[in-house]
Amino acid sequence: MTLDAYHDRRDFRRTPEPRGDAAGAGDAPIFVIQKHDASSLHYDFRIEVDGALRSWAVPKGPSTDPRDKRLMLPTEDHPMAYADFEGVIPQGEYGAGTVLVWDRGTYENITEKEGARIPVGDALAAGHLLIHLHGEKISGGYALHRIEEGDDARWLLVKMDDEWADARRNPVSVAPDSVISGRSLDDIAQDEDEA
Ligand code: MN
């Protein structure tokens, strides 16, 4: 796991995003979902793996309906410090646009094979990971399945059918704002203009 691609794509004299380093082993691993109004609006789904944030862009965001299969496109690993980032990435910089922390919390790896727990790194390498999220907006089991490998790698994010499943809730619509500041994308962009 390396942050080279993350660092190569950014000019830290211009973007307010954190430079960040790999973190040491903490307690429960974290996840964060950032809403990112870039060239197209999407949700960046990140989970802590080996001291960095493994990342995917999810165009439609997560669903709580087990019948939905949400496309996930892998992106570069991000530093742990990115989990708290909200702000505006300047025009001309990689990922230019407004970012808010849509949800965050901790997760448990629940991937098993023949009754034995599979480490997260192995599960990701195999293209099948099951995690239980403890977020503020979304919780419960989610399955991550790789459906294409290589340069055009694609994954699907699917809610597991458990007590946190809810076919009617649609959290990206009913809870659009930041879980850490309560701000909307417009609020963040406006705060940045005034600063
Ligand atoms: Mn993004």
PDB file of C-alpha atoms and ligand atoms in Angstrom:
ATOM      1  CA  MET A   1       0.000   0.000   0.000  1.00  0.00           C
ATOM      2  CA  THR A   2       1.510   3.331  -1.012  1.00  0.00           C
ATOM      3  CA  LEU A   3       0.551   6.999  -1.111  1.00  0.00           C
ATOM      4  CA  ASP A   4       2.803   7.774  -4.100  1.00  0.00           C
ATOM      5  CA  ALA A   5      -0.104   8.148  -6.540  1.00  0.00           C
ATOM      6  CA  TYR A   6      -1.946  10.382  -4.056  1.00  0.00           C
ATOM      7  CA  HIS A   7       1.103  12.640  -3.635  1.00  0.00           C
ATOM      8  CA  ASP A   8       2.007  12.701  -7.342  1.00  0.00           C
ATOM      9  CA  ARG A   9      -1.420  13.991  -8.355  1.00  0.00           C
ATOM     10  CA  ARG A  10      -1.524  16.943  -5.999  1.00  0.00           C
ATOM     11  CA  ASP A  11       0.293  20.257  -5.569  1.00  0.00           C
ATOM     12  CA  PHE A  12       0.163  20.746  -1.786  1.00  0.00           C
ATOM     13  CA  ARG A  13       1.119  24.424  -2.157  1.00  0.00           C
ATOM     14  CA  ARG A  14      -2.253  24.896  -3.879  1.00  0.00           C
ATOM     15  CA  THR A  15      -4.738  22.362  -2.539  1.00  0.00           C
ATOM     16  CA  PRO A  16      -5.965  22.449   1.072  1.00  0.00           C
ATOM     17  CA  GLU A  17      -6.068  18.631   1.144  1.00  0.00           C
ATOM     18  CA  PRO A  18      -3.763  16.990   3.730  1.00  0.00           C
ATOM     19  CA  ARG A  19      -0.386  15.673   2.623  1.00  0.00           C
ATOM     20  CA  GLY A  20      -0.663  12.957   5.260  1.00  0.00           C
ATOM     21  CA  ASP A  21       1.408   9.936   6.028  1.00  0.00           C
ATOM     22  CA  ALA A  22       0.563   6.336   6.712  1.00  0.00           C
ATOM     23  CA  ALA A  23      -0.855   5.932  10.236  1.00  0.00           C
ATOM     24  CA  GLY A  24       0.096   3.373  12.838  1.00  0.00           C
ATOM     25  CA  ALA A  25      -2.230   0.594  13.873  1.00  0.00           C
ATOM     26  CA  GLY A  26      -5.103   2.011  15.952  1.00  0.00           C
ATOM     27  CA  ASP A  27      -8.094   0.325  17.505  1.00  0.00           C
ATOM     28  CA  ALA A  28     -11.094  -0.376  15.290  1.00  0.00           C
ATOM     29  CA  PRO A  29     -10.390   0.521  11.665  1.00  0.00           C
ATOM     30  CA  ILE A  30     -12.321   3.502  10.328  1.00  0.00           C
ATOM     31  CA  PHE A  31     -14.368   4.172   7.251  1.00  0.00           C
ATOM     32  CA  VAL A  32     -15.391   7.484   5.740  1.00  0.00           C
ATOM     33  CA  ILE A  33     -17.692   8.424   2.872  1.00  0.00           C
ATOM     34  CA  GLN A  34     -16.985  11.832   1.345  1.00  0.00           C
ATOM     35  CA  LYS A  35     -19.429  13.570  -0.970  1.00  0.00           C
ATOM     36  CA  HIS A  36     -17.386  15.173  -3.748  1.00  0.00           C
ATOM     37  CA  ASP A  37     -18.830  17.681  -6.174  1.00  0.00           C
ATOM     38  CA  ALA A  38     -16.099  17.329  -8.811  1.00  0.00           C
ATOM     39  CA  SER A  39     -16.606  17.219 -12.607  1.00  0.00           C
ATOM     40  CA  SER A  40     -19.438  14.872 -11.649  1.00  0.00           C
ATOM     41  CA  LEU A  41     -20.936  14.457  -8.184  1.00  0.00           C
ATOM     42  CA  HIS A  42     -19.901  11.201  -6.518  1.00  0.00           C
ATOM     43  CA  TYR A  43     -19.215   9.636  -3.140  1.00  0.00           C
ATOM     44  CA  ASP A  44     -15.701   8.539  -2.156  1.00  0.00           C
ATOM     45  CA  PHE A  45     -15.935   5.380  -0.059  1.00  0.00           C
ATOM     46  CA  ARG A  46     -12.764   4.829   1.982  1.00  0.00           C
ATOM     47  CA  ILE A  47     -11.803   2.137   4.477  1.00  0.00           C
ATOM     48  CA  GLU A  48      -8.702   1.935   6.646  1.00  0.00           C
ATOM     49  CA  VAL A  49      -6.423  -0.895   5.536  1.00  0.00           C
ATOM     50  CA  ASP A  50      -2.819  -1.198   6.759  1.00  0.00           C
ATOM     51  CA  GLY A  51      -2.488   2.438   7.776  1.00  0.00           C
ATOM     52  CA  ALA A  52      -3.986   4.111   4.702  1.00  0.00           C
ATOM     53  CA  LEU A  53      -7.467   4.643   3.263  1.00  0.00           C
ATOM     54  CA  ARG A  54      -8.312   2.220   0.463  1.00  0.00           C
ATOM     55  CA  SER A  55     -10.641   4.205  -1.793  1.00  0.00           C
ATOM     56  CA  TRP A  56     -13.366   3.873  -4.415  1.00  0.00           C
ATOM     57  CA  ALA A  57     -15.546   6.456  -6.157  1.00  0.00           C
ATOM     58  CA  VAL A  58     -19.232   5.493  -5.939  1.00  0.00           C
ATOM     59  CA  PRO A  59     -21.211   7.586  -8.461  1.00  0.00           C
ATOM     60  CA  LYS A  60     -24.614   7.043  -6.809  1.00  0.00           C
ATOM     61  CA  GLY A  61     -23.429   6.659  -3.218  1.00  0.00           C
ATOM     62  CA  PRO A  62     -24.345   3.842  -0.846  1.00  0.00           C
ATOM     63  CA  SER A  63     -27.825   2.349  -0.646  1.00  0.00           C
ATOM     64  CA  THR A  64     -29.575   0.703   2.286  1.00  0.00           C
ATOM     65  CA  ASP A  65     -31.623  -1.460  -0.116  1.00  0.00           C
ATOM     66  CA  PRO A  66     -30.109  -4.948  -0.585  1.00  0.00           C
ATOM     67  CA  ARG A  67     -31.518  -5.053  -4.137  1.00  0.00           C
ATOM     68  CA  ASP A  68     -29.313  -2.134  -5.248  1.00  0.00           C
ATOM     69  CA  LYS A  69     -25.864  -2.787  -6.700  1.00  0.00           C
ATOM     70  CA  ARG A  70     -23.838   0.411  -6.569  1.00  0.00           C
ATOM     71  CA  LEU A  71     -20.866   0.687  -8.908  1.00  0.00           C
ATOM     72  CA  MET A  72     -17.496   1.425  -7.224  1.00  0.00           C
ATOM     73  CA  LEU A  73     -14.462   2.571  -9.224  1.00  0.00           C
ATOM     74  CA  PRO A  74     -11.125   2.105  -7.405  1.00  0.00           C
ATOM     75  CA  THR A  75      -9.064   5.266  -6.835  1.00  0.00           C
ATOM     76  CA  GLU A  76      -5.671   5.822  -5.247  1.00  0.00           C
ATOM     77  CA  ASP A  77      -5.049   5.143  -1.559  1.00  0.00           C
ATOM     78  CA  HIS A  78      -5.455   8.263   0.563  1.00  0.00           C
ATOM     79  CA  PRO A  79      -3.678   9.152   3.850  1.00  0.00           C
ATOM     80  CA  MET A  80      -5.537   8.582   7.122  1.00  0.00           C
ATOM     81  CA  ALA A  81      -5.702  12.370   7.697  1.00  0.00           C
ATOM     82  CA  TYR A  82      -7.966  12.648   4.640  1.00  0.00           C
ATOM     83  CA  ALA A  83     -10.847  11.187   6.665  1.00  0.00           C
ATOM     84  CA  ASP A  84     -11.431  14.617   8.270  1.00  0.00           C
ATOM     85  CA  PHE A  85     -11.047  16.663   5.096  1.00  0.00           C
ATOM     86  CA  GLU A  86     -13.818  19.054   4.114  1.00  0.00           C
ATOM     87  CA  GLY A  87     -13.205  21.999   1.841  1.00  0.00           C
ATOM     88  CA  VAL A  88     -12.716  23.141  -1.703  1.00  0.00           C
ATOM     89  CA  ILE A  89     -10.044  21.695  -4.000  1.00  0.00           C
ATOM     90  CA  PRO A  90      -9.054  24.614  -6.288  1.00  0.00           C
ATOM     91  CA  GLN A  91      -9.826  24.748 -10.018  1.00  0.00           C
ATOM     92  CA  GLY A  92      -7.020  23.214 -12.047  1.00  0.00           C
ATOM     93  CA  GLU A  93      -6.075  20.787  -9.251  1.00  0.00           C
ATOM     94  CA  TYR A  94      -6.779  17.054  -9.297  1.00  0.00           C
ATOM     95  CA  GLY A  95     -10.379  16.443  -8.164  1.00  0.00           C
ATOM     96  CA  ALA A  96     -11.251  20.175  -8.203  1.00  0.00           C
ATOM     97  CA  GLY A  97     -14.516  20.792  -6.381  1.00  0.00           C
ATOM     98  CA  THR A  98     -16.142  20.743  -2.956  1.00  0.00           C
ATOM     99  CA  VAL A  99     -15.777  17.868  -0.478  1.00  0.00           C
ATOM    100  CA  LEU A 100     -17.861  17.117   2.615  1.00  0.00           C
ATOM    101  CA  VAL A 101     -17.703  14.257   5.097  1.00  0.00           C
ATOM    102  CA  TRP A 102     -21.014  12.528   4.410  1.00  0.00           C
ATOM    103  CA  ASP A 103     -20.596   9.704   6.926  1.00  0.00           C
ATOM    104  CA  ARG A 104     -17.892   8.131   9.026  1.00  0.00           C
ATOM    105  CA  GLY A 105     -17.355   5.595  11.752  1.00  0.00           C
ATOM    106  CA  THR A 106     -15.638   2.294  12.317  1.00  0.00           C
ATOM    107  CA  TYR A 107     -15.995  -1.047  10.598  1.00  0.00           C
ATOM    108  CA  GLU A 108     -15.489  -4.721  11.313  1.00  0.00           C
ATOM    109  CA  ASN A 109     -14.205  -7.179   8.780  1.00  0.00           C
ATOM    110  CA  ILE A 110     -16.744 -10.032   8.693  1.00  0.00           C
ATOM    111  CA  THR A 111     -15.296 -11.884   5.698  1.00  0.00           C
ATOM    112  CA  GLU A 112     -15.099 -15.608   6.411  1.00  0.00           C
ATOM    113  CA  LYS A 113     -14.223 -18.745   4.533  1.00  0.00           C
ATOM    114  CA  GLU A 114     -15.129 -22.119   6.001  1.00  0.00           C
ATOM    115  CA  GLY A 115     -15.655 -20.471   9.397  1.00  0.00           C
ATOM    116  CA  ALA A 116     -12.272 -18.704   9.475  1.00  0.00           C
ATOM    117  CA  ARG A 117     -11.844 -14.916   9.271  1.00  0.00           C
ATOM    118  CA  ILE A 118     -10.055 -13.735   6.110  1.00  0.00           C
ATOM    119  CA  PRO A 119      -7.745 -10.690   6.631  1.00  0.00           C
ATOM    120  CA  VAL A 120      -9.005  -7.527   4.867  1.00  0.00           C
ATOM    121  CA  GLY A 121      -5.978  -7.338   2.564  1.00  0.00           C
ATOM    122  CA  ASP A 122      -6.477 -10.934   1.435  1.00  0.00           C
ATOM    123  CA  ALA A 123     -10.202 -10.412   0.964  1.00  0.00           C
ATOM    124  CA  LEU A 124      -9.568  -7.323  -1.200  1.00  0.00           C
ATOM    125  CA  ALA A 125      -6.943  -9.179  -3.227  1.00  0.00           C
ATOM    126  CA  ALA A 126      -9.498 -11.946  -3.813  1.00  0.00           C
ATOM    127  CA  GLY A 127     -12.147  -9.356  -4.770  1.00  0.00           C
ATOM    128  CA  HIS A 128     -14.705 -10.254  -2.089  1.00  0.00           C
ATOM    129  CA  LEU A 129     -14.921  -8.319   1.179  1.00  0.00           C
ATOM    130  CA  LEU A 130     -17.737  -8.270   3.740  1.00  0.00           C
ATOM    131  CA  ILE A 131     -17.702  -5.461   6.311  1.00  0.00           C
ATOM    132  CA  HIS A 132     -20.015  -4.320   9.074  1.00  0.00           C
ATOM    133  CA  LEU A 133     -20.141  -0.515   9.224  1.00  0.00           C
ATOM    134  CA  HIS A 134     -20.843   1.486  12.371  1.00  0.00           C
ATOM    135  CA  GLY A 135     -21.641   4.886  10.888  1.00  0.00           C
ATOM    136  CA  GLU A 136     -23.960   7.729  11.778  1.00  0.00           C
ATOM    137  CA  LYS A 137     -26.034   7.506   8.591  1.00  0.00           C
ATOM    138  CA  ILE A 138     -25.433   3.971   7.411  1.00  0.00           C
ATOM    139  CA  SER A 139     -24.683   0.822   9.385  1.00  0.00           C
ATOM    140  CA  GLY A 140     -24.707  -2.918   9.069  1.00  0.00           C
ATOM    141  CA  GLY A 141     -23.254  -5.333   6.579  1.00  0.00           C
ATOM    142  CA  TYR A 142     -22.000  -4.353   3.136  1.00  0.00           C
ATOM    143  CA  ALA A 143     -20.519  -6.619   0.482  1.00  0.00           C
ATOM    144  CA  LEU A 144     -17.798  -5.363  -1.855  1.00  0.00           C
ATOM    145  CA  HIS A 145     -17.385  -7.521  -4.946  1.00  0.00           C
ATOM    146  CA  ARG A 146     -14.896  -6.985  -7.748  1.00  0.00           C
ATOM    147  CA  ILE A 147     -16.538  -7.597 -11.122  1.00  0.00           C
ATOM    148  CA  GLU A 148     -13.662  -6.504 -13.396  1.00  0.00           C
ATOM    149  CA  GLU A 149      -9.904  -6.479 -12.829  1.00  0.00           C
ATOM    150  CA  GLY A 150      -7.018  -4.526 -14.325  1.00  0.00           C
ATOM    151  CA  ASP A 151      -6.977  -0.926 -15.565  1.00  0.00           C
ATOM    152  CA  ASP A 152     -10.761  -0.855 -15.821  1.00  0.00           C
ATOM    153  CA  ALA A 153     -11.353  -2.494 -12.443  1.00  0.00           C
ATOM    154  CA  ARG A 154     -14.912  -2.216 -11.172  1.00  0.00           C
ATOM    155  CA  TRP A 155     -16.517  -3.277  -7.946  1.00  0.00           C
ATOM    156  CA  LEU A 156     -20.076  -3.401  -6.668  1.00  0.00           C
ATOM    157  CA  LEU A 157     -21.240  -2.233  -3.245  1.00  0.00           C
ATOM    158  CA  VAL A 158     -24.307  -4.096  -1.997  1.00  0.00           C
ATOM    159  CA  LYS A 159     -26.153  -3.796   1.320  1.00  0.00           C
ATOM    160  CA  MET A 160     -26.395  -7.144   3.082  1.00  0.00           C
ATOM    161  CA  ASP A 161     -29.904  -8.219   4.091  1.00  0.00           C
ATOM    162  CA  ASP A 162     -29.722  -7.618   7.840  1.00  0.00           C
ATOM    163  CA  GLU A 163     -31.589  -5.568  10.440  1.00  0.00           C
ATOM    164  CA  TRP A 164     -30.018  -2.326   9.104  1.00  0.00           C
ATOM    165  CA  ALA A 165     -31.323  -2.931   5.573  1.00  0.00           C
ATOM    166  CA  ASP A 166     -34.122  -0.558   4.546  1.00  0.00           C
ATOM    167  CA  ALA A 167     -35.436  -0.482   1.008  1.00  0.00           C
ATOM    168  CA  ARG A 168     -37.245   2.846   1.503  1.00  0.00           C
ATOM    169  CA  ARG A 169     -34.772   5.062   3.350  1.00  0.00           C
ATOM    170  CA  ASN A 170     -32.494   6.381   0.566  1.00  0.00           C
ATOM    171  CA  PRO A 171     -29.904   8.051   2.863  1.00  0.00           C
ATOM    172  CA  VAL A 172     -28.115  10.053   0.150  1.00  0.00           C
ATOM    173  CA  SER A 173     -31.377  11.956  -0.441  1.00  0.00           C
ATOM    174  CA  VAL A 174     -32.713  12.325   3.099  1.00  0.00           C
ATOM    175  CA  ALA A 175     -29.370  13.044   4.786  1.00  0.00           C
ATOM    176  CA  PRO A 176     -27.317  15.059   2.268  1.00  0.00           C
ATOM    177  CA  ASP A 177     -25.165  17.209   4.574  1.00  0.00           C
ATOM    178  CA  SER A 178     -21.895  16.858   6.483  1.00  0.00           C
ATOM    179  CA  VAL A 179     -21.887  14.545   9.464  1.00  0.00           C
ATOM    180  CA  ILE A 180     -19.093  16.568  11.123  1.00  0.00           C
ATOM    181  CA  SER A 181     -20.151  20.176  10.481  1.00  0.00           C
ATOM    182  CA  GLY A 182     -23.797  19.974   9.402  1.00  0.00           C
ATOM    183  CA  ARG A 183     -22.876  21.979   6.302  1.00  0.00           C
ATOM    184  CA  SER A 184     -24.115  21.415   2.752  1.00  0.00           C
ATOM    185  CA  LEU A 185     -21.821  21.507  -0.288  1.00  0.00           C
ATOM    186  CA  ASP A 186     -23.033  25.075  -0.945  1.00  0.00           C
ATOM    187  CA  ASP A 187     -22.294  26.100   2.665  1.00  0.00           C
ATOM    188  CA  ILE A 188     -18.732  24.795   2.371  1.00  0.00           C
ATOM    189  CA  ALA A 189     -18.126  26.512  -0.962  1.00  0.00           C
ATOM    190  CA  GLN A 190     -19.536  29.770   0.443  1.00  0.00           C
ATOM    191  CA  ASP A 191     -17.413  29.536   3.625  1.00  0.00           C
ATOM    192  CA  GLU A 192     -14.374  29.058   1.427  1.00  0.00           C
ATOM    193  CA  ASP A 193     -15.238  32.134  -0.649  1.00  0.00           C
ATOM    194  CA  GLU A 194     -15.568  34.254   2.466  1.00  0.00           C
ATOM    195  CA  ALA A 195     -12.323  32.968   4.002  1.00  0.00           C
TER     196      ALA A 195
HETATM  197 MN    MN B   1     -13.592  12.020  -5.392  1.00  0.00          MN
END
